[in-house]
């Protein structure tokens, strides 16, 4: 069906924005610039591994595009497209597809894991390839490249529509003959040998009737297979080998070694040595060791992290996707956040719970605002909290990072794409969204997550609160429940803990942004300050409505913690009544279902403040007292999405899906050394994104492409 097919196209008017880091880069010293440059090179080479981690055809499509656009930039290739019979819309659709492949490092969306294909007929794309300069220069090579990927480039068979294991989808973390049982068996093997799955892939072979498995580690070194027989009762053999993405891992390590010469301190040097070890020999232990030095490197000017990190895209959930980022401290924003932290003593008592429910002393979270210079991988988040190694997080800590220039772009919306708001609100929203979001992020991260006390009785029976005197402000009675021994917030509240805590932090932001002192820290006074408050609250209720996209009715489950939290807040503010928030369904100018959400600005400081005050106090008391039953009843109640009650949220969800905006793509700068380090920037368009990638490997493009095709060919027979 047409509607179904359009779900697999990227729209021609998709948002594409340049990530701005000119100012941040300008403020670096020559040494810091060189350090950032070599780290960026490491990240970009390693990021190419994501092509091999995504689908059998991604690497070939990447090389096909690189060859076309290296010979002819987008503007030049357009005349060939016209000669090949493409309309301007069809050529734009091809450029958007190419940009999408680069931005996602493969032909599956990094947020949602669904396939996307070019929005033009296959024969027209073929005609364009045949007309191109790249084809004129080496016809047999280009034809072979086209033949190797053209079918999968366009096909939408059920199994190919999304990533998944076995018949559920496509994956290159496992050979095509693997199913869930194989993944489980491999996990048992890895656990028994104390090996991490983060940097591995699994290949299954049948020999002499026995299953034999190859666990392949990502490493520059290819020697050193060690055959291990395993679990005699299962009658199979496991071999651990090295050398996955060998050429790319070698480039990563070489550039880390170069970066080391420009490191700012001993921790950075040791960290880079361990990372280089990890990518040379395939050792996660070395990567963990590097991460320990990384945590000790507090508040560096140039921040980075690199490796096989997030496991969202392995269908089994244990193999990491490669990513590498390099970012620079945003000094202006970080100064405002520091001022907020130094006002914590004055601001925390303003929160709506008794002082017994507040920590004995404010613990400063390690939180920095950074501007991204380089983020290689399948997509760019707005914030990160790493490392993911639990043993390190518990004992040595982690870093909490907000990516300021990503936030600035990700939430900037053109007026005609701004859904569900009144015309008058739209202009205000566009003007004040950035400033209000900065206030909300600071309050959320620092005073939200940083506030509130847990009542604990330790192993020795000692309480960290005065049991006889502390009263529950909700009931006026003594405290009867608390955390015992090594119980934690996460272990106690399990499946709701993450979203509930995000909700508490968002409420702290809404509540404290009403404070004039807070607004002046961020440079907002008088009328401007009121606009910031109004748009922050309006944005929150709109985000609650948009959040419905991330609710799955079939399983009645939420797929995104922050979005669930915002929906809960929308419900609380609707329930406050008195006309504070109105949400109405309507029919849009295009004749399709629409909705309108409005906020009465005269009631934010009265009705709104009182509602959030009550709700926030409840959230904190339940959290402090480990009241899981009360917490579940409250949070799951507000999280429920149904078609009964004052609003038909299931129907509104359909409207939200109908009008959702495609996720933005980012264009990133390149760095190059010409005596000093230059920053090369590109325009925020499909052509700009494409050009940034063709110039990214300018010095060794042919070598890189040849190796990518070689790596891809090596395993081609494993996927069918």
XYZ file of C-alpha atoms in Angstrom:
720
model
C 0.000 0.000 0.000
C 1.097 3.568 -0.630
C 0.822 4.625 3.029
C 2.831 1.589 4.072
C 5.540 2.221 1.462
C 5.979 5.890 2.423
C 6.969 4.710 5.915
C 10.179 3.413 4.285
C 11.092 6.658 2.472
C 12.835 9.646 4.018
C 10.770 12.740 3.119
C 12.309 15.239 0.666
C 11.861 18.067 3.191
C 13.512 16.197 6.072
C 15.311 18.506 8.524
C 19.077 18.600 7.958
C 21.113 20.970 10.132
C 24.782 21.761 10.555
C 26.173 21.188 14.050
C 27.794 24.457 14.996
C 31.044 24.241 16.935
C 32.979 27.163 15.417
C 33.136 29.141 18.656
C 34.061 26.162 20.851
C 36.805 25.077 18.422
C 38.197 28.634 18.098
C 38.814 28.774 21.853
C 41.074 25.682 21.850
C 44.861 25.951 22.089
C 46.918 24.608 19.130
C 47.762 21.521 21.191
C 44.106 20.874 22.104
C 43.179 21.248 18.428
C 45.674 18.539 17.423
C 44.417 16.276 20.215
C 40.828 16.793 18.993
C 41.855 16.232 15.363
C 43.475 12.819 15.899
C 40.674 11.651 18.189
C 38.201 12.653 15.466
C 40.126 10.653 12.870
C 39.981 7.616 15.167
C 36.249 8.039 15.581
C 35.527 8.436 11.853
C 37.543 5.347 10.843
C 35.978 3.264 13.603
C 32.509 4.542 12.746
C 32.747 2.781 9.370
C 32.473 -0.522 11.270
C 28.814 0.373 11.892
C 28.158 -0.242 8.170
C 29.361 -3.812 8.698
C 27.358 -4.089 11.938
C 24.060 -2.992 10.360
C 23.207 -4.955 7.196
C 24.887 -7.097 4.510
C 24.454 -4.345 1.904
C 25.287 -1.166 3.880
C 29.043 -1.116 3.176
C 28.584 -1.645 -0.598
C 25.961 1.117 -0.794
C 28.331 3.433 1.108
C 31.159 2.760 -1.357
C 28.816 3.192 -4.352
C 27.763 6.622 -3.050
C 31.335 7.668 -2.179
C 32.487 6.815 -5.725
C 29.633 8.755 -7.351
C 30.034 11.890 -5.232
C 33.840 11.937 -5.031
C 33.934 12.302 -8.823
C 30.992 14.740 -8.989
C 29.579 16.790 -6.102
C 25.764 16.865 -5.823
C 25.368 20.040 -7.916
C 27.422 18.594 -10.813
C 25.780 15.195 -10.721
C 22.395 16.884 -11.151
C 22.908 17.450 -14.893
C 23.597 13.695 -15.287
C 20.391 13.011 -13.370
C 18.400 15.196 -15.745
C 19.988 13.392 -18.710
C 19.042 10.070 -17.106
C 15.396 11.171 -16.949
C 15.073 11.994 -13.229
C 12.704 14.777 -12.197
C 14.049 17.403 -9.725
C 11.964 15.706 -6.983
C 13.469 12.313 -7.795
C 17.017 13.696 -7.715
C 16.301 15.380 -4.364
C 14.926 12.032 -3.093
C 18.219 10.375 -4.098
C 20.262 13.058 -2.290
C 18.117 12.642 0.840
C 18.598 8.861 0.680
C 22.388 9.271 0.389
C 22.416 11.745 3.294
C 20.314 9.281 5.328
C 22.712 6.434 4.636
C 25.656 8.548 5.825
C 23.840 9.945 8.858
C 22.654 6.500 10.035
C 25.827 4.698 8.859
C 23.692 2.157 7.052
C 20.258 1.744 5.450
C 18.314 1.243 8.716
C 17.197 4.155 10.912
C 19.212 4.425 14.111
C 16.102 5.486 16.053
C 13.483 2.804 15.436
C 15.622 0.317 13.453
C 13.423 0.274 10.324
C 14.761 0.114 6.772
C 14.648 3.087 4.414
C 14.897 2.935 0.604
C 15.260 5.589 -2.141
C 11.992 7.285 -3.146
C 12.500 6.810 -6.896
C 12.246 3.878 -9.328
C 15.178 1.457 -9.327
C 15.710 1.775 -13.102
C 16.035 5.573 -12.787
C 18.722 5.272 -10.120
C 20.499 2.728 -12.314
C 20.323 5.127 -15.291
C 21.891 7.858 -13.110
C 24.739 5.564 -12.037
C 25.386 4.643 -15.689
C 25.476 8.351 -16.695
C 27.900 9.304 -13.921
C 31.559 10.239 -14.300
C 32.490 7.438 -11.890
C 30.894 4.937 -14.286
C 32.561 6.489 -17.364
C 35.947 6.165 -15.630
C 35.562 2.531 -14.486
C 32.450 0.902 -15.941
C 33.118 -2.738 -15.004
C 33.891 -1.873 -11.380
C 30.807 0.338 -10.980
C 28.584 -2.260 -12.618
C 29.868 -4.945 -10.243
C 29.270 -2.620 -7.285
C 25.701 -1.881 -8.457
C 24.992 -5.592 -8.971
C 26.265 -6.423 -5.485
C 23.765 -4.169 -3.687
C 20.985 -2.904 -5.977
C 18.445 -5.611 -5.100
C 18.785 -5.168 -1.321
C 18.955 -1.398 -1.743
C 15.270 -1.406 -2.779
C 13.756 -4.640 -1.432
C 11.082 -4.497 1.277
C 10.414 -8.152 2.040
C 8.915 -8.596 5.500
C 12.120 -9.854 7.087
C 14.089 -6.942 5.591
C 11.854 -4.174 6.939
C 13.546 -4.088 10.327
C 16.574 -5.270 12.282
C 16.088 -8.504 14.204
C 17.346 -12.049 14.801
C 16.389 -15.131 12.785
C 13.186 -14.637 10.796
C 12.279 -11.497 12.782
C 14.602 -9.233 10.814
C 18.078 -8.468 9.535
C 21.260 -8.498 11.620
C 24.970 -8.829 10.929
C 25.869 -9.384 14.591
C 24.974 -13.055 13.908
C 25.352 -15.209 10.801
C 22.036 -15.781 9.033
C 21.660 -19.356 10.356
C 21.590 -18.222 14.014
C 18.425 -18.005 16.087
C 17.657 -17.033 19.692
C 18.871 -20.410 21.037
C 22.283 -19.871 19.439
C 22.515 -16.392 20.987
C 21.651 -17.817 24.425
C 24.167 -20.635 24.064
C 26.886 -18.183 23.025
C 26.086 -16.013 26.046
C 26.568 -19.025 28.345
C 29.897 -19.721 26.679
C 31.054 -16.090 26.993
C 29.987 -15.969 30.648
C 31.820 -19.221 31.399
C 35.045 -17.778 29.955
C 34.485 -14.370 31.540
C 34.420 -12.737 28.103
C 32.326 -9.672 27.290
C 30.074 -9.729 24.208
C 30.489 -5.976 23.571
C 33.101 -6.248 20.781
C 32.046 -9.606 19.287
C 29.980 -11.128 16.491
C 28.823 -14.757 16.251
C 29.211 -17.018 13.208
C 27.787 -20.557 13.151
C 29.126 -23.397 10.970
C 28.121 -27.034 10.702
C 30.973 -29.506 10.451
C 30.634 -33.303 10.725
C 27.106 -32.896 12.019
C 28.346 -30.795 14.950
C 27.620 -27.100 15.356
C 30.773 -25.062 15.568
C 30.693 -21.398 16.473
C 33.185 -18.631 15.851
C 33.147 -15.782 18.355
C 35.015 -13.047 16.509
C 36.580 -10.151 18.413
C 37.071 -6.739 16.827
C 40.846 -6.183 16.655
C 43.669 -5.001 14.433
C 45.616 -8.196 15.157
C 44.356 -11.212 13.224
C 46.471 -13.968 14.739
C 45.645 -15.931 17.835
C 42.682 -18.213 17.340
C 42.054 -20.381 20.339
C 39.771 -23.355 19.827
C 37.829 -24.237 22.920
C 35.492 -27.137 23.185
C 32.533 -26.256 25.296
C 29.596 -27.774 27.138
C 30.134 -31.385 26.080
C 26.438 -32.060 26.627
C 25.572 -29.546 23.907
C 27.944 -31.273 21.510
C 29.365 -28.153 19.910
C 32.658 -26.309 19.665
C 33.386 -22.643 20.213
C 36.392 -20.900 18.703
C 37.418 -17.402 19.717
C 39.161 -15.571 16.887
C 40.464 -12.069 16.314
C 40.503 -9.618 13.455
C 36.940 -8.414 12.920
C 37.105 -5.012 11.127
C 40.923 -5.431 11.346
C 41.855 -2.635 8.915
C 39.507 -0.156 10.630
C 40.676 -1.103 14.137
C 44.277 -0.552 13.011
C 43.394 2.975 11.804
C 41.614 3.674 15.101
C 44.646 2.593 17.160
C 47.163 4.485 14.994
C 45.253 7.744 15.421
C 44.827 7.222 19.176
C 48.616 6.858 19.382
C 49.009 10.168 17.506
C 46.491 11.866 19.802
C 48.537 10.688 22.794
C 51.391 13.033 21.796
C 49.043 15.979 22.371
C 47.286 14.765 25.529
C 46.799 17.297 28.337
C 47.730 15.028 31.250
C 48.802 11.595 32.440
C 45.224 10.265 32.764
C 44.524 11.053 29.106
C 47.770 9.353 28.014
C 47.070 6.194 30.022
C 43.463 6.156 28.805
C 44.549 6.324 25.140
C 47.198 3.619 25.664
C 44.554 1.268 27.084
C 42.056 2.058 24.304
C 44.720 1.398 21.662
C 45.473 -1.948 23.366
C 41.791 -2.763 23.364
C 41.348 -2.129 19.605
C 44.651 -3.803 18.726
C 44.037 -7.061 20.608
C 40.266 -7.078 21.050
C 40.381 -6.771 24.837
C 37.371 -5.367 26.713
C 39.421 -5.549 29.936
C 41.807 -2.977 28.433
C 38.818 -0.844 27.421
C 37.521 -0.975 31.007
C 40.933 0.046 32.270
C 40.910 2.950 29.800
C 37.445 3.925 31.036
C 38.774 4.089 34.598
C 41.409 6.638 33.531
C 38.692 8.433 31.552
C 36.555 8.883 34.685
C 39.590 10.218 36.560
C 40.128 12.798 33.804
C 37.718 15.293 35.397
C 36.414 18.259 33.410
C 38.837 18.134 30.448
C 38.609 20.883 27.799
C 38.403 18.227 25.052
C 36.168 15.321 26.081
C 35.848 12.056 24.167
C 34.799 8.427 24.402
C 35.255 5.640 21.876
C 34.493 1.944 21.510
C 31.736 -0.659 21.220
C 29.353 1.054 23.613
C 25.565 0.885 23.258
C 23.859 -2.469 22.759
C 20.417 -1.244 21.607
C 20.809 -2.655 18.096
C 22.012 -6.178 18.837
C 18.705 -8.084 18.794
C 20.004 -10.065 21.795
C 21.029 -6.879 23.583
C 24.624 -7.646 24.519
C 26.850 -6.666 21.553
C 27.928 -3.037 21.329
C 27.738 -0.766 18.313
C 30.874 1.236 17.565
C 30.755 4.938 18.374
C 33.298 7.655 18.955
C 32.800 11.268 19.915
C 34.949 14.325 20.458
C 33.443 17.390 22.099
C 34.577 20.684 23.536
C 33.408 22.270 26.774
C 30.849 24.990 26.132
C 32.337 27.544 28.528
C 29.452 30.019 28.537
C 26.780 27.400 29.240
C 28.957 25.574 31.757
C 29.463 28.848 33.681
C 25.704 29.314 34.007
C 25.349 25.721 35.202
C 28.138 26.282 37.747
C 26.306 29.352 39.099
C 23.180 27.251 39.449
C 25.121 24.641 41.417
C 26.589 27.256 43.749
C 23.021 28.471 44.449
C 21.951 24.929 45.375
C 21.989 25.693 49.132
C 19.459 28.508 48.605
C 17.335 26.692 46.036
C 16.983 23.186 47.531
C 14.967 24.425 50.562
C 12.477 25.910 48.040
C 11.512 22.391 46.925
C 8.137 21.225 48.250
C 9.257 18.603 50.767
C 10.337 18.975 54.437
C 14.086 19.370 55.009
C 14.336 15.883 56.554
C 13.634 14.580 53.040
C 16.639 16.423 51.584
C 20.220 15.035 51.465
C 22.404 16.012 54.427
C 24.789 17.631 51.955
C 24.378 18.357 48.260
C 26.479 15.960 46.176
C 27.821 17.649 43.108
C 27.027 15.572 40.022
C 29.754 15.423 37.351
C 27.792 17.292 34.697
C 29.192 19.236 31.757
C 27.716 20.893 28.711
C 29.724 20.075 25.595
C 29.587 21.070 21.945
C 30.087 18.091 19.642
C 32.907 18.392 17.131
C 32.661 14.773 15.964
C 30.129 12.027 16.651
C 30.723 8.930 14.544
C 28.284 6.036 14.705
C 24.656 5.509 13.753
C 23.139 8.581 15.378
C 23.778 11.436 17.799
C 22.127 11.565 21.232
C 21.401 14.835 23.107
C 23.044 13.606 26.287
C 25.098 10.665 27.511
C 25.679 8.935 30.789
C 28.604 6.478 30.542
C 30.460 4.112 30.944
C 27.989 1.235 30.735
C 30.159 -1.158 32.771
C 28.104 -1.621 35.964
C 31.039 -2.609 38.171
C 32.840 0.654 37.285
C 29.693 2.785 37.713
C 29.134 1.484 41.254
C 32.681 1.804 42.522
C 34.326 4.537 40.458
C 31.482 6.569 39.048
C 30.445 7.834 35.638
C 30.092 11.051 33.652
C 26.904 12.889 32.833
C 27.171 14.953 29.665
C 24.761 17.237 27.830
C 25.522 17.937 24.171
C 24.573 21.600 23.877
C 24.889 22.138 20.128
C 22.895 18.961 19.440
C 20.099 20.190 21.724
C 20.114 23.592 20.026
C 19.500 22.032 16.619
C 17.446 18.972 17.527
C 14.650 21.051 19.002
C 14.672 23.970 16.577
C 11.563 23.499 14.459
C 10.302 25.378 11.423
C 6.955 27.052 12.013
C 5.088 24.974 9.414
C 6.252 21.767 11.125
C 5.215 22.897 14.614
C 2.242 20.671 15.423
C -0.657 20.989 17.896
C -0.037 24.641 18.901
C -2.033 27.839 18.418
C -0.662 30.216 15.721
C 0.150 32.884 18.327
C 2.015 30.376 20.482
C 4.143 29.193 17.544
C 6.138 32.414 17.139
C 6.759 32.642 20.877
C 7.728 28.984 20.953
C 10.310 29.365 18.187
C 11.831 32.428 19.880
C 12.033 31.069 23.456
C 12.385 27.294 23.019
C 16.229 27.329 23.134
C 16.605 29.577 26.208
C 13.813 27.803 28.124
C 15.232 24.378 27.326
C 18.643 25.388 28.673
C 17.023 26.410 31.987
C 15.059 23.132 32.108
C 18.110 20.950 31.318
C 20.211 22.647 34.015
C 17.531 22.360 36.689
C 16.659 18.783 35.653
C 20.227 17.440 35.661
C 21.695 19.338 38.607
C 18.921 20.048 41.123
C 16.493 17.402 39.861
C 18.664 14.290 39.854
C 20.868 15.879 42.534
C 18.114 16.384 45.128
C 16.155 14.273 47.615
C 17.214 11.761 50.252
C 16.628 8.005 50.512
C 15.814 6.727 54.023
C 18.144 3.803 54.714
C 18.763 1.339 57.517
C 22.198 -0.191 56.924
C 23.393 -3.761 57.646
C 24.281 -2.763 61.227
C 20.749 -1.500 61.838
C 21.741 2.190 61.847
C 19.230 4.648 60.359
C 20.266 7.707 58.316
C 17.183 9.643 59.542
C 15.552 10.312 62.914
C 12.958 7.592 62.983
C 11.051 8.999 65.949
C 10.785 12.578 64.701
C 10.440 12.478 60.919
C 6.828 12.626 59.731
C 5.301 11.795 56.374
C 3.966 15.180 55.141
C 1.190 13.394 53.241
C -0.257 11.597 56.301
C 1.330 13.354 59.287
C 2.371 9.935 60.630
C 5.746 8.354 61.431
C 7.812 6.755 58.665
C 7.100 3.012 58.445
C 9.062 1.931 55.330
C 12.652 2.503 54.153
C 15.538 0.886 52.216
C 17.217 -1.979 54.041
C 20.837 -3.116 53.691
C 21.990 -2.947 50.094
C 18.570 -2.241 48.554
C 18.754 0.637 46.059
C 16.234 2.837 44.279
C 16.735 0.851 41.040
C 16.569 -2.565 42.662
C 13.435 -1.657 44.609
C 11.430 0.214 41.940
C 12.876 -1.814 38.989
C 10.756 -1.362 35.840
C 9.376 2.073 36.771
C 12.534 3.475 38.424
C 14.040 5.058 35.326
C 10.976 6.925 34.036
C 9.754 7.848 37.556
C 13.118 9.484 38.328
C 13.079 11.373 34.994
C 9.584 12.567 35.894
C 10.736 13.791 39.316
C 13.642 15.683 37.705
C 11.354 17.235 35.044
C 8.964 18.394 37.803
C 11.849 20.001 39.721
C 12.638 21.918 36.511
C 9.045 23.113 36.062
C 8.790 24.088 39.728
C 12.120 25.897 40.139
C 11.953 27.730 36.784
C 9.189 29.809 38.442
C 11.903 31.211 40.739
C 13.142 34.703 39.756
C 16.664 34.051 41.087
C 16.995 30.956 38.855
C 15.839 32.901 35.802
C 18.338 35.705 36.473
C 21.230 33.200 36.714
C 20.423 32.361 33.091
C 20.227 36.061 32.193
C 16.427 36.378 31.978
C 14.721 39.323 33.728
C 11.187 40.799 33.882
C 8.987 40.130 30.831
C 11.580 37.914 29.128
C 11.726 35.777 32.248
C 7.937 35.269 32.080
C 8.168 34.175 28.431
C 10.806 31.598 29.366
C 8.493 30.194 32.063
C 5.465 30.129 29.754
C 7.297 28.359 26.903
C 8.967 25.880 29.277
C 5.567 24.836 30.622
C 3.915 24.882 27.181
C 6.733 22.756 25.773
C 6.290 20.230 28.587
C 2.566 19.664 27.930
C 3.145 19.494 24.160
C 5.978 16.981 24.729
C 3.541 14.917 26.820
C 1.196 14.706 23.844
C 4.039 13.935 21.390
C 5.215 11.239 23.809
C 2.252 9.064 22.785
C 4.317 8.014 19.744
C 6.501 5.994 22.133
C 3.635 4.025 23.703
C 2.885 0.553 22.304
C -0.835 -0.279 22.767
C -0.393 -4.017 22.018
C 1.892 -4.552 25.015
C 0.649 -1.485 26.958
C 4.277 -0.480 27.387
C 6.354 2.681 27.014
C 9.549 2.565 24.900
C 11.105 5.827 26.103
C 11.545 6.886 29.753
C 11.575 10.689 29.230
C 8.553 10.620 26.925
C 6.541 8.587 29.446
C 7.538 11.083 32.172
C 6.276 14.032 30.104
C 2.975 12.277 29.390
C 2.520 11.732 33.136
C 3.089 15.472 33.732
C 0.547 16.342 31.010
C -1.996 14.137 32.823
C -1.260 15.822 36.174
C -1.668 19.320 34.704
C -4.881 18.390 32.851
C -6.251 16.974 36.101
C -5.500 20.273 37.889
C -8.475 21.710 35.968
C -9.531 25.368 36.203
C -8.681 25.789 32.516
C -4.908 25.593 33.088
C -4.378 23.193 30.146
C -6.890 22.401 27.406
C -6.455 19.602 24.885
C -9.005 19.336 22.065
C -9.272 17.088 19.039
C -10.019 18.823 15.748
C -9.892 18.464 11.976
C -6.911 20.145 10.293
C -6.896 22.318 7.145
C -5.919 19.180 5.216
C -9.114 17.453 6.332
C -7.251 14.938 8.528
C -7.480 14.540 12.327
C -5.565 17.162 14.312
C -5.371 18.416 17.915
C -4.760 21.681 19.756
C -3.107 22.100 23.143
C -3.186 25.420 25.022
C -1.927 26.694 28.380
C -3.467 29.612 30.296
C -0.427 31.703 31.178
C -2.284 33.581 33.945
C -2.689 30.323 35.878
C 0.853 28.894 35.667
C 2.047 30.552 38.917
C -1.159 29.610 40.786
C -3.027 26.502 39.612
C 0.041 25.074 37.812
C 2.495 25.650 40.632
C 0.105 24.153 43.225
C -0.465 21.003 41.105
C 3.257 20.369 40.517
C 4.006 21.152 44.181
C 1.568 18.462 45.372
C 2.667 15.898 42.803
C 6.400 16.507 43.315
C 6.072 16.163 47.082
C 4.235 12.838 46.596
C 6.924 11.560 44.205
C 9.689 12.444 46.679
C 8.003 11.012 49.788
C 7.315 7.716 47.985
C 10.911 7.619 46.752
C 12.433 8.473 50.149
C 10.357 5.867 51.981
C 10.816 3.021 49.458
C 7.011 2.780 49.098
C 6.974 0.616 45.973
C 3.261 -0.181 46.074
C 2.266 3.462 46.431
C 4.774 4.429 43.739
C 3.513 1.885 41.235
C -0.120 2.770 41.837
C 0.576 6.488 41.369
C 2.943 6.283 38.400
C 1.275 3.475 36.462
C -2.068 5.195 37.008
C -0.916 8.390 35.330
C 1.004 6.436 32.644
C -2.067 4.511 31.478
C -3.117 5.328 27.900
C -6.777 4.551 27.290
C -9.796 5.616 25.239
C -11.935 6.311 28.311
C -11.891 9.297 30.649
C -11.782 12.984 29.764
C -9.519 12.427 26.731
C -9.290 9.582 24.238
C -5.516 9.183 24.360
C -5.491 6.077 22.151
C -7.166 8.094 19.407
C -4.868 11.067 20.027
C -1.924 8.674 19.613
C -3.099 7.935 16.033
C -3.164 11.700 15.351
C 0.336 12.147 16.811
C 1.663 9.325 14.591
C -0.084 10.825 11.559
C 1.602 14.204 12.076
C 5.025 13.258 13.460
C 8.094 14.948 12.005
C 10.923 12.822 10.604
C 13.961 12.750 12.877
C 16.562 15.381 11.965
C 19.941 14.637 10.412
C 23.153 16.443 11.354
C 25.990 17.716 9.174
C 29.354 17.640 10.939
C 32.543 19.568 10.274
C 35.882 18.005 9.333
C 39.320 18.918 10.681
C 42.521 18.897 8.668
C 46.138 19.677 9.474
C 47.779 22.340 7.300
C 50.611 23.380 9.622
C 47.804 24.226 12.041
C 44.433 22.521 12.438
C 41.629 23.902 10.272
C 37.927 23.390 10.860
C 36.091 22.762 7.572
C 32.358 23.394 7.780
C 29.488 22.482 5.446
C 25.994 23.754 4.790
C 22.999 22.179 6.513
C 21.548 20.369 3.495
C 21.626 16.917 1.905
C 24.384 18.120 -0.456
C 26.371 19.488 2.509
C 26.052 16.239 4.442
C 27.183 14.230 1.396
C 30.140 16.527 0.777
C 31.265 16.284 4.406
C 31.542 12.495 3.950
C 33.333 12.545 0.584
C 35.932 14.924 2.070
C 36.188 13.011 5.349
C 38.514 10.360 3.869
C 40.057 12.580 1.195
C 43.648 11.348 1.631
C 43.039 7.603 1.488
C 39.537 7.205 0.047
C 40.424 4.439 -2.406
C 42.298 2.406 0.178
C 39.447 2.768 2.707
C 36.816 1.788 0.132
C 38.805 -1.224 -1.084
C 39.212 -2.489 2.494
C 35.532 -1.942 3.284
C 34.502 -4.010 0.255
C 37.051 -6.666 1.193
C 35.719 -6.868 4.784
C 32.174 -7.019 3.438
C 32.972 -9.760 0.902
C 34.714 -11.873 3.530
C 31.403 -12.644 5.261
C 28.968 -12.220 2.349
C 28.131 -15.936 2.281
C 27.191 -15.920 6.000
C 24.024 -13.837 5.745
C 21.832 -15.912 3.414
